[in-house]
Amino acid sequence: MRRVGVLFGVIALLSGAAPAQQEIEDAAPAETAAVARGPSPAVMAPKAAKNRLLDITTAGPRLVAVGQQGVILTSDDGTAWTQSPSPVSTMLTRVHFTDAKAGWVLGYDATILQTADGGATWVLKHHDPKGRALYDLLFLDSNNGIAIGAYGTMLVTTDGGATWTARDDALTGLGMHLNALQKLADGTLFIAGERGLMARSTDAGATWSILDSPYAGSLFGAMPHGDKGALVYGMRGNVYAATDLASCPVVDPATWDPYARETVADAEKIAALGWRKIESPVRESLFGAVPLASGGALLIGVNGTTLKLDAGAATITAVKTPAVETLAKGVRFGEHVFAVGRRGVEDLGAAP
């Protein structure tokens, strides 16, 4: 069965197009001279900040954003943006910094870029024209990191990102898109993905347990919740919270059929799985979460949807912002929230 990659679905929404088959993801790339030469560098564009962008984060006192055609941008104030030279022109999906200087960018073709100067310059560390898109990244320390992506892709490094090796285990063997990777407050690693996939690891990613999920739709993001829990969000405005991930029952990946599952509707049955559904006022899909100083979060997504989740993850309310087009990710910077999406970088105003 051919499936549309999750980030391609997001990109289709950002471009205003209906989702289509992802040829880059589903078709074997041809052996061409262009492939033999390696990736082409991104074109420097004067209006790159209005390009379609997929992620934004902070690197010390600056913002860094990434998106289509290999674009990487930096800003010290959220208003004036500078495009950094990028060694690739492929779609870039995620940017992650471990401190103010050391950062990483992920993208299509299993692309991994590294910076040591806060995003001014970037070096290609991994690229495979036959590889899958990478969607999220986490470094556990200066040496050990994990990157996840489409069709169960998981790459690991033990040498600070100098080399990356594909992981092959029960989780990756499911072939589900792995969309989000988070380290929870108690150190547990958590993955959310396609068809409601949830997985946890208590040994720094050496082994993974598949959780019995209450939701059968795709989950696009996750964040820590309390001392031992997680919060997930995804398609059609669905949001779930668990206060103790260790108590959530697991399933046998050998018999788990993601295509035979249905979303659990009964609140008691959801609770028996260790989760609680948080009612949302919208049915638009949610792609990003911005933690707030108050302890809550802003959830953002399709058509500029912006929701405020209270500190106790009990209620969700709609928030009016200038955004009217799809937003992919956001971040707090100073007193404001900045998001990226179809219209590039957008200032959503003061953080509530």
mmCIF file of C-alpha atoms in Angstrom, residues 61-337:
data_model
loop_
_atom_site.group_PDB
_atom_site.id
_atom_site.type_symbol
_atom_site.label_atom_id
_atom_site.label_comp_id
_atom_site.label_asym_id
_atom_site.label_seq_id
_atom_site.Cartn_x
_atom_site.Cartn_y
_atom_site.Cartn_z
ATOM 1 C CA PRO A 61 20.005 34.969 21.423
ATOM 2 C CA ARG A 62 18.921 34.286 17.833
ATOM 3 C CA LEU A 63 16.212 32.560 15.836
ATOM 4 C CA VAL A 64 16.926 29.890 13.216
ATOM 5 C CA ALA A 65 14.338 28.703 10.667
ATOM 6 C CA VAL A 66 14.435 26.115 7.862
ATOM 7 C CA GLY A 67 12.239 25.045 4.968
ATOM 8 C CA GLN A 68 11.864 24.296 1.289
ATOM 9 C CA GLN A 69 14.721 24.339 -1.223
ATOM 10 C CA GLY A 70 17.335 24.040 1.508
ATOM 11 C CA VAL A 71 16.634 27.471 2.987
ATOM 12 C CA ILE A 72 18.227 28.228 6.383
ATOM 13 C CA LEU A 73 17.581 31.620 8.003
ATOM 14 C CA THR A 74 18.850 33.395 11.123
ATOM 15 C CA SER A 75 17.606 36.507 12.905
ATOM 16 C CA ASP A 76 18.573 38.442 16.025
ATOM 17 C CA ASP A 77 15.230 40.226 16.347
ATOM 18 C CA GLY A 78 12.600 38.229 14.433
ATOM 19 C CA THR A 79 12.241 41.032 11.886
ATOM 20 C CA ALA A 80 15.435 41.105 9.821
ATOM 21 C CA TRP A 81 16.455 37.698 8.474
ATOM 22 C CA THR A 82 19.732 36.534 6.930
ATOM 23 C CA GLN A 83 19.950 33.467 4.705
ATOM 24 C CA SER A 84 22.843 31.159 5.565
ATOM 25 C CA PRO A 85 24.620 29.213 2.811
ATOM 26 C CA SER A 86 23.214 25.672 2.727
ATOM 27 C CA PRO A 87 24.955 22.692 1.078
ATOM 28 C CA VAL A 88 21.618 21.206 -0.034
ATOM 29 C CA SER A 89 18.532 22.388 -1.896
ATOM 30 C CA THR A 90 16.257 19.626 -0.632
ATOM 31 C CA MET A 91 13.330 20.203 1.729
ATOM 32 C CA LEU A 92 14.531 20.807 5.300
ATOM 33 C CA THR A 93 12.140 19.644 7.988
ATOM 34 C CA ARG A 94 13.669 20.193 11.431
ATOM 35 C CA VAL A 95 16.244 22.380 13.191
ATOM 36 C CA HIS A 96 17.600 21.478 16.637
ATOM 37 C CA PHE A 97 20.251 23.149 18.810
ATOM 38 C CA THR A 98 21.991 21.577 21.796
ATOM 39 C CA ASP A 99 23.438 24.955 22.850
ATOM 40 C CA ALA A 100 23.810 28.455 21.399
ATOM 41 C CA LYS A 101 26.426 27.329 18.867
ATOM 42 C CA ALA A 102 25.937 23.606 18.150
ATOM 43 C CA GLY A 103 22.970 22.746 15.966
ATOM 44 C CA TRP A 104 21.531 20.267 13.495
ATOM 45 C CA VAL A 105 19.143 20.359 10.553
ATOM 46 C CA LEU A 106 17.222 17.409 9.088
ATOM 47 C CA GLY A 107 15.602 17.011 5.699
ATOM 48 C CA TYR A 108 14.598 14.858 2.778
ATOM 49 C CA ASP A 109 17.070 12.365 1.290
ATOM 50 C CA ALA A 110 18.111 11.472 4.858
ATOM 51 C CA THR A 111 19.865 14.835 5.018
ATOM 52 C CA ILE A 112 21.659 15.852 8.226
ATOM 53 C CA LEU A 113 23.508 19.179 8.481
ATOM 54 C CA GLN A 114 25.642 20.445 11.370
ATOM 55 C CA THR A 115 26.654 23.925 12.546
ATOM 56 C CA ALA A 116 29.175 24.958 15.194
ATOM 57 C CA ASP A 117 28.667 28.722 14.937
ATOM 58 C CA GLY A 118 25.004 29.274 15.755
ATOM 59 C CA GLY A 119 23.713 28.640 12.247
ATOM 60 C CA ALA A 120 25.933 30.949 10.187
ATOM 61 C CA THR A 121 27.606 28.055 8.346
ATOM 62 C CA TRP A 122 26.568 24.443 7.832
ATOM 63 C CA VAL A 123 28.354 21.188 6.972
ATOM 64 C CA LEU A 124 26.728 18.139 5.358
ATOM 65 C CA LYS A 125 27.111 15.128 7.690
ATOM 66 C CA HIS A 126 24.717 12.639 6.080
ATOM 67 C CA HIS A 127 22.903 12.465 2.739
ATOM 68 C CA ASP A 128 21.408 9.541 0.837
ATOM 69 C CA PRO A 129 19.424 10.159 -2.375
ATOM 70 C CA LYS A 130 17.745 6.793 -1.766
ATOM 71 C CA GLY A 131 17.095 7.580 1.893
ATOM 72 C CA ARG A 132 13.831 8.601 3.517
ATOM 73 C CA ALA A 133 12.884 11.996 4.886
ATOM 74 C CA LEU A 134 13.951 12.688 8.472
ATOM 75 C CA TYR A 135 11.442 14.416 10.746
ATOM 76 C CA ASP A 136 12.898 14.817 14.249
ATOM 77 C CA LEU A 137 16.161 14.652 16.175
ATOM 78 C CA LEU A 138 17.328 14.365 19.780
ATOM 79 C CA PHE A 139 20.824 14.361 21.243
ATOM 80 C CA LEU A 140 21.064 12.634 24.625
ATOM 81 C CA ASP A 141 24.582 13.963 25.230
ATOM 82 C CA SER A 142 27.489 15.267 23.168
ATOM 83 C CA ASN A 143 28.030 11.865 21.520
ATOM 84 C CA ASN A 144 24.717 10.022 21.323
ATOM 85 C CA GLY A 145 21.878 11.146 19.076
ATOM 86 C CA ILE A 146 18.770 9.726 17.399
ATOM 87 C CA ALA A 147 17.065 10.894 14.191
ATOM 88 C CA ILE A 148 13.677 9.533 13.093
ATOM 89 C CA GLY A 149 11.597 9.825 9.955
ATOM 90 C CA ALA A 150 9.454 8.323 7.233
ATOM 91 C CA TYR A 151 8.584 4.632 6.959
ATOM 92 C CA GLY A 152 10.139 3.711 10.304
ATOM 93 C CA THR A 153 13.498 5.303 9.571
ATOM 94 C CA MET A 154 15.756 5.655 12.617
ATOM 95 C CA LEU A 155 19.397 6.725 12.433
ATOM 96 C CA VAL A 156 21.682 6.757 15.476
ATOM 97 C CA THR A 157 25.090 8.269 16.162
ATOM 98 C CA THR A 158 27.554 7.501 18.951
ATOM 99 C CA ASP A 159 30.330 9.835 17.812
ATOM 100 C CA GLY A 160 28.708 13.243 18.003
ATOM 101 C CA GLY A 161 27.119 13.068 14.563
ATOM 102 C CA ALA A 162 30.250 12.248 12.574
ATOM 103 C CA THR A 163 28.612 9.013 11.391
ATOM 104 C CA TRP A 164 25.016 7.757 11.403
ATOM 105 C CA THR A 165 23.802 4.145 11.343
ATOM 106 C CA ALA A 166 20.329 2.831 10.509
ATOM 107 C CA ARG A 167 18.526 1.048 13.352
ATOM 108 C CA ASP A 168 16.577 -2.104 12.532
ATOM 109 C CA ASP A 169 14.269 -3.383 15.286
ATOM 110 C CA ALA A 170 10.619 -4.121 16.062
ATOM 111 C CA LEU A 171 9.670 -0.432 16.052
ATOM 112 C CA THR A 172 11.335 0.476 12.765
ATOM 113 C CA GLY A 173 10.123 -2.776 11.231
ATOM 114 C CA LEU A 174 6.518 -1.585 11.497
ATOM 115 C CA GLY A 175 7.224 0.832 8.641
ATOM 116 C CA MET A 176 5.168 3.616 10.216
ATOM 117 C CA HIS A 177 6.200 7.258 9.843
ATOM 118 C CA LEU A 178 7.938 8.345 13.055
ATOM 119 C CA ASN A 179 7.010 12.013 13.396
ATOM 120 C CA ALA A 180 8.094 13.320 16.804
ATOM 121 C CA LEU A 181 10.766 12.415 19.354
ATOM 122 C CA GLN A 182 10.799 13.842 22.882
ATOM 123 C CA LYS A 183 12.735 13.344 26.100
ATOM 124 C CA LEU A 184 10.247 13.493 28.979
ATOM 125 C CA ALA A 185 10.853 14.982 32.420
ATOM 126 C CA ASP A 186 11.830 11.624 33.943
ATOM 127 C CA GLY A 187 14.261 10.802 31.117
ATOM 128 C CA THR A 188 11.919 8.486 29.206
ATOM 129 C CA LEU A 189 12.161 8.818 25.420
ATOM 130 C CA PHE A 190 8.853 9.016 23.568
ATOM 131 C CA ILE A 191 7.964 8.738 19.879
ATOM 132 C CA ALA A 192 4.642 9.693 18.277
ATOM 133 C CA GLY A 193 3.787 8.801 14.717
ATOM 134 C CA GLU A 194 1.500 7.562 11.998
ATOM 135 C CA ARG A 195 -1.734 5.684 12.747
ATOM 136 C CA GLY A 196 -1.597 6.725 16.409
ATOM 137 C CA LEU A 197 1.778 5.066 16.936
ATOM 138 C CA MET A 198 3.268 5.688 20.381
ATOM 139 C CA ALA A 199 6.509 4.188 21.669
ATOM 140 C CA ARG A 200 8.627 4.651 24.792
ATOM 141 C CA SER A 201 12.186 3.818 25.759
ATOM 142 C CA THR A 202 13.631 3.781 29.275
ATOM 143 C CA ASP A 203 17.162 2.815 28.210
ATOM 144 C CA ALA A 204 18.190 5.806 26.077
ATOM 145 C CA GLY A 205 16.712 4.347 22.904
ATOM 146 C CA ALA A 206 18.395 0.930 23.030
ATOM 147 C CA THR A 207 14.968 -0.755 23.096
ATOM 148 C CA TRP A 208 11.443 0.494 22.440
ATOM 149 C CA SER A 209 8.008 -0.587 23.683
ATOM 150 C CA ILE A 210 4.923 0.046 21.522
ATOM 151 C CA LEU A 211 2.054 1.523 23.554
ATOM 152 C CA ASP A 212 -1.605 0.597 23.150
ATOM 153 C CA SER A 213 -2.768 3.909 21.695
ATOM 154 C CA PRO A 214 -6.303 5.295 22.057
ATOM 155 C CA TYR A 215 -6.079 7.070 18.688
ATOM 156 C CA ALA A 216 -5.907 5.603 15.180
ATOM 157 C CA GLY A 217 -5.054 8.800 13.303
ATOM 158 C CA SER A 218 -1.634 10.324 12.749
ATOM 159 C CA LEU A 219 0.060 12.148 15.611
ATOM 160 C CA PHE A 220 2.291 15.007 14.468
ATOM 161 C CA GLY A 221 3.839 16.165 17.740
ATOM 162 C CA ALA A 222 4.477 15.513 21.410
ATOM 163 C CA MET A 223 5.743 17.319 24.488
ATOM 164 C CA PRO A 224 6.476 16.457 28.145
ATOM 165 C CA HIS A 225 3.524 16.617 30.543
ATOM 166 C CA GLY A 226 4.158 16.744 34.282
ATOM 167 C CA ASP A 227 6.855 14.676 35.961
ATOM 168 C CA LYS A 228 6.250 11.383 34.147
ATOM 169 C CA GLY A 229 3.818 12.005 31.317
ATOM 170 C CA ALA A 230 3.426 13.131 27.727
ATOM 171 C CA LEU A 231 1.016 15.153 25.632
ATOM 172 C CA VAL A 232 0.366 14.343 21.963
ATOM 173 C CA TYR A 233 -1.494 16.160 19.202
ATOM 174 C CA GLY A 234 -2.282 15.546 15.564
ATOM 175 C CA MET A 235 -4.976 15.080 12.955
ATOM 176 C CA ARG A 236 -8.345 16.812 13.221
ATOM 177 C CA GLY A 237 -7.409 18.703 16.384
ATOM 178 C CA ASN A 238 -7.007 15.597 18.520
ATOM 179 C CA VAL A 239 -5.046 16.097 21.760
ATOM 180 C CA TYR A 240 -4.322 13.471 24.436
ATOM 181 C CA ALA A 241 -2.440 13.584 27.742
ATOM 182 C CA ALA A 242 -0.926 10.852 29.933
ATOM 183 C CA THR A 243 0.323 11.606 33.447
ATOM 184 C CA ASP A 244 2.387 8.429 33.863
ATOM 185 C CA LEU A 245 3.728 6.921 30.665
ATOM 186 C CA ALA A 246 5.208 3.963 32.537
ATOM 187 C CA SER A 247 1.698 2.792 33.439
ATOM 188 C CA CYS A 248 0.460 2.748 29.836
ATOM 189 C CA PRO A 249 -0.040 -0.826 28.559
ATOM 190 C CA VAL A 250 2.106 -2.083 25.688
ATOM 191 C CA VAL A 251 1.346 -4.250 22.664
ATOM 192 C CA ASP A 252 3.242 -6.971 20.854
ATOM 193 C CA PRO A 253 4.647 -5.436 17.638
ATOM 194 C CA ALA A 254 4.537 -8.871 16.007
ATOM 195 C CA THR A 255 0.731 -8.903 16.176
ATOM 196 C CA TRP A 256 -0.034 -5.158 16.200
ATOM 197 C CA ASP A 257 -1.900 -4.184 13.032
ATOM 198 C CA PRO A 258 -2.095 -0.395 12.649
ATOM 199 C CA TYR A 259 -4.595 -0.679 9.799
ATOM 200 C CA ALA A 260 -7.071 -2.757 11.806
ATOM 201 C CA ARG A 261 -7.235 -0.307 14.698
ATOM 202 C CA GLU A 262 -10.019 2.155 15.491
ATOM 203 C CA THR A 263 -9.999 5.263 17.662
ATOM 204 C CA VAL A 264 -11.280 4.610 21.185
ATOM 205 C CA ALA A 265 -14.298 6.829 21.927
ATOM 206 C CA ASP A 266 -15.249 5.818 25.477
ATOM 207 C CA ALA A 267 -13.541 7.954 28.153
ATOM 208 C CA GLU A 268 -13.209 5.033 30.568
ATOM 209 C CA LYS A 269 -11.552 2.867 27.937
ATOM 210 C CA ILE A 270 -9.187 5.714 27.054
ATOM 211 C CA ALA A 271 -8.336 6.052 30.759
ATOM 212 C CA ALA A 272 -7.649 2.313 30.955
ATOM 213 C CA LEU A 273 -4.932 2.895 28.349
ATOM 214 C CA GLY A 274 -3.414 5.592 30.568
ATOM 215 C CA TRP A 275 -4.599 8.569 28.510
ATOM 216 C CA ARG A 276 -7.147 11.377 28.675
ATOM 217 C CA LYS A 277 -8.620 13.111 25.644
ATOM 218 C CA ILE A 278 -8.623 16.905 25.898
ATOM 219 C CA GLU A 279 -11.582 18.340 24.024
ATOM 220 C CA SER A 280 -10.583 20.782 21.298
ATOM 221 C CA PRO A 281 -12.754 23.571 19.853
ATOM 222 C CA VAL A 282 -11.458 22.897 16.330
ATOM 223 C CA ARG A 283 -11.080 20.005 13.924
ATOM 224 C CA GLU A 284 -8.055 21.397 12.073
ATOM 225 C CA SER A 285 -4.901 19.305 12.305
ATOM 226 C CA LEU A 286 -2.236 20.482 14.759
ATOM 227 C CA PHE A 287 1.448 20.430 13.805
ATOM 228 C CA GLY A 288 3.326 22.350 16.511
ATOM 229 C CA ALA A 289 3.384 23.187 20.217
ATOM 230 C CA VAL A 290 4.983 26.217 21.875
ATOM 231 C CA PRO A 291 5.569 25.818 25.644
ATOM 232 C CA LEU A 292 4.564 28.933 27.600
ATOM 233 C CA ALA A 293 6.110 30.449 30.714
ATOM 234 C CA SER A 294 2.787 29.814 32.473
ATOM 235 C CA GLY A 295 3.281 26.076 32.078
ATOM 236 C CA GLY A 296 0.734 25.667 29.320
ATOM 237 C CA ALA A 297 1.312 25.704 25.568
ATOM 238 C CA LEU A 298 0.123 27.125 22.279
ATOM 239 C CA LEU A 299 -0.892 24.520 19.691
ATOM 240 C CA ILE A 300 -0.737 25.627 16.045
ATOM 241 C CA GLY A 301 -1.805 24.135 12.740
ATOM 242 C CA VAL A 302 -4.006 24.314 9.656
ATOM 243 C CA ASN A 303 -5.403 27.692 8.519
ATOM 244 C CA GLY A 304 -3.494 29.568 11.215
ATOM 245 C CA THR A 305 -5.236 27.659 13.991
ATOM 246 C CA THR A 306 -3.830 28.716 17.364
ATOM 247 C CA LEU A 307 -5.054 27.143 20.595
ATOM 248 C CA LYS A 308 -4.058 27.731 24.209
ATOM 249 C CA LEU A 309 -3.673 24.692 26.437
ATOM 250 C CA ASP A 310 -3.840 25.577 30.127
ATOM 251 C CA ALA A 311 -1.052 24.641 32.559
ATOM 252 C CA GLY A 312 -2.902 21.597 33.845
ATOM 253 C CA ALA A 313 -3.726 20.339 30.341
ATOM 254 C CA ALA A 314 -7.400 20.425 31.276
ATOM 255 C CA THR A 315 -8.860 22.862 28.764
ATOM 256 C CA ILE A 316 -8.112 24.194 25.284
ATOM 257 C CA THR A 317 -9.318 27.584 24.063
ATOM 258 C CA ALA A 318 -8.964 29.320 20.710
ATOM 259 C CA VAL A 319 -6.559 32.270 20.444
ATOM 260 C CA LYS A 320 -6.862 34.976 17.792
ATOM 261 C CA THR A 321 -3.617 35.793 15.957
ATOM 262 C CA PRO A 322 -2.761 37.486 12.637
ATOM 263 C CA ALA A 323 -2.075 34.096 11.023
ATOM 264 C CA VAL A 324 -4.573 32.854 8.448
ATOM 265 C CA GLU A 325 -2.434 30.290 6.612
ATOM 266 C CA THR A 326 -1.172 26.925 7.848
ATOM 267 C CA LEU A 327 1.493 27.048 10.561
ATOM 268 C CA ALA A 328 4.003 24.224 10.973
ATOM 269 C CA LYS A 329 6.044 25.043 14.107
ATOM 270 C CA GLY A 330 6.562 27.894 16.555
ATOM 271 C CA VAL A 331 8.813 29.140 19.340
ATOM 272 C CA ARG A 332 8.850 31.760 22.103
ATOM 273 C CA PHE A 333 11.405 34.517 21.520
ATOM 274 C CA GLY A 334 11.505 37.363 24.005
ATOM 275 C CA GLU A 335 7.922 38.308 24.789
ATOM 276 C CA HIS A 336 6.543 37.106 21.473
ATOM 277 C CA VAL A 337 5.704 33.846 19.716
#
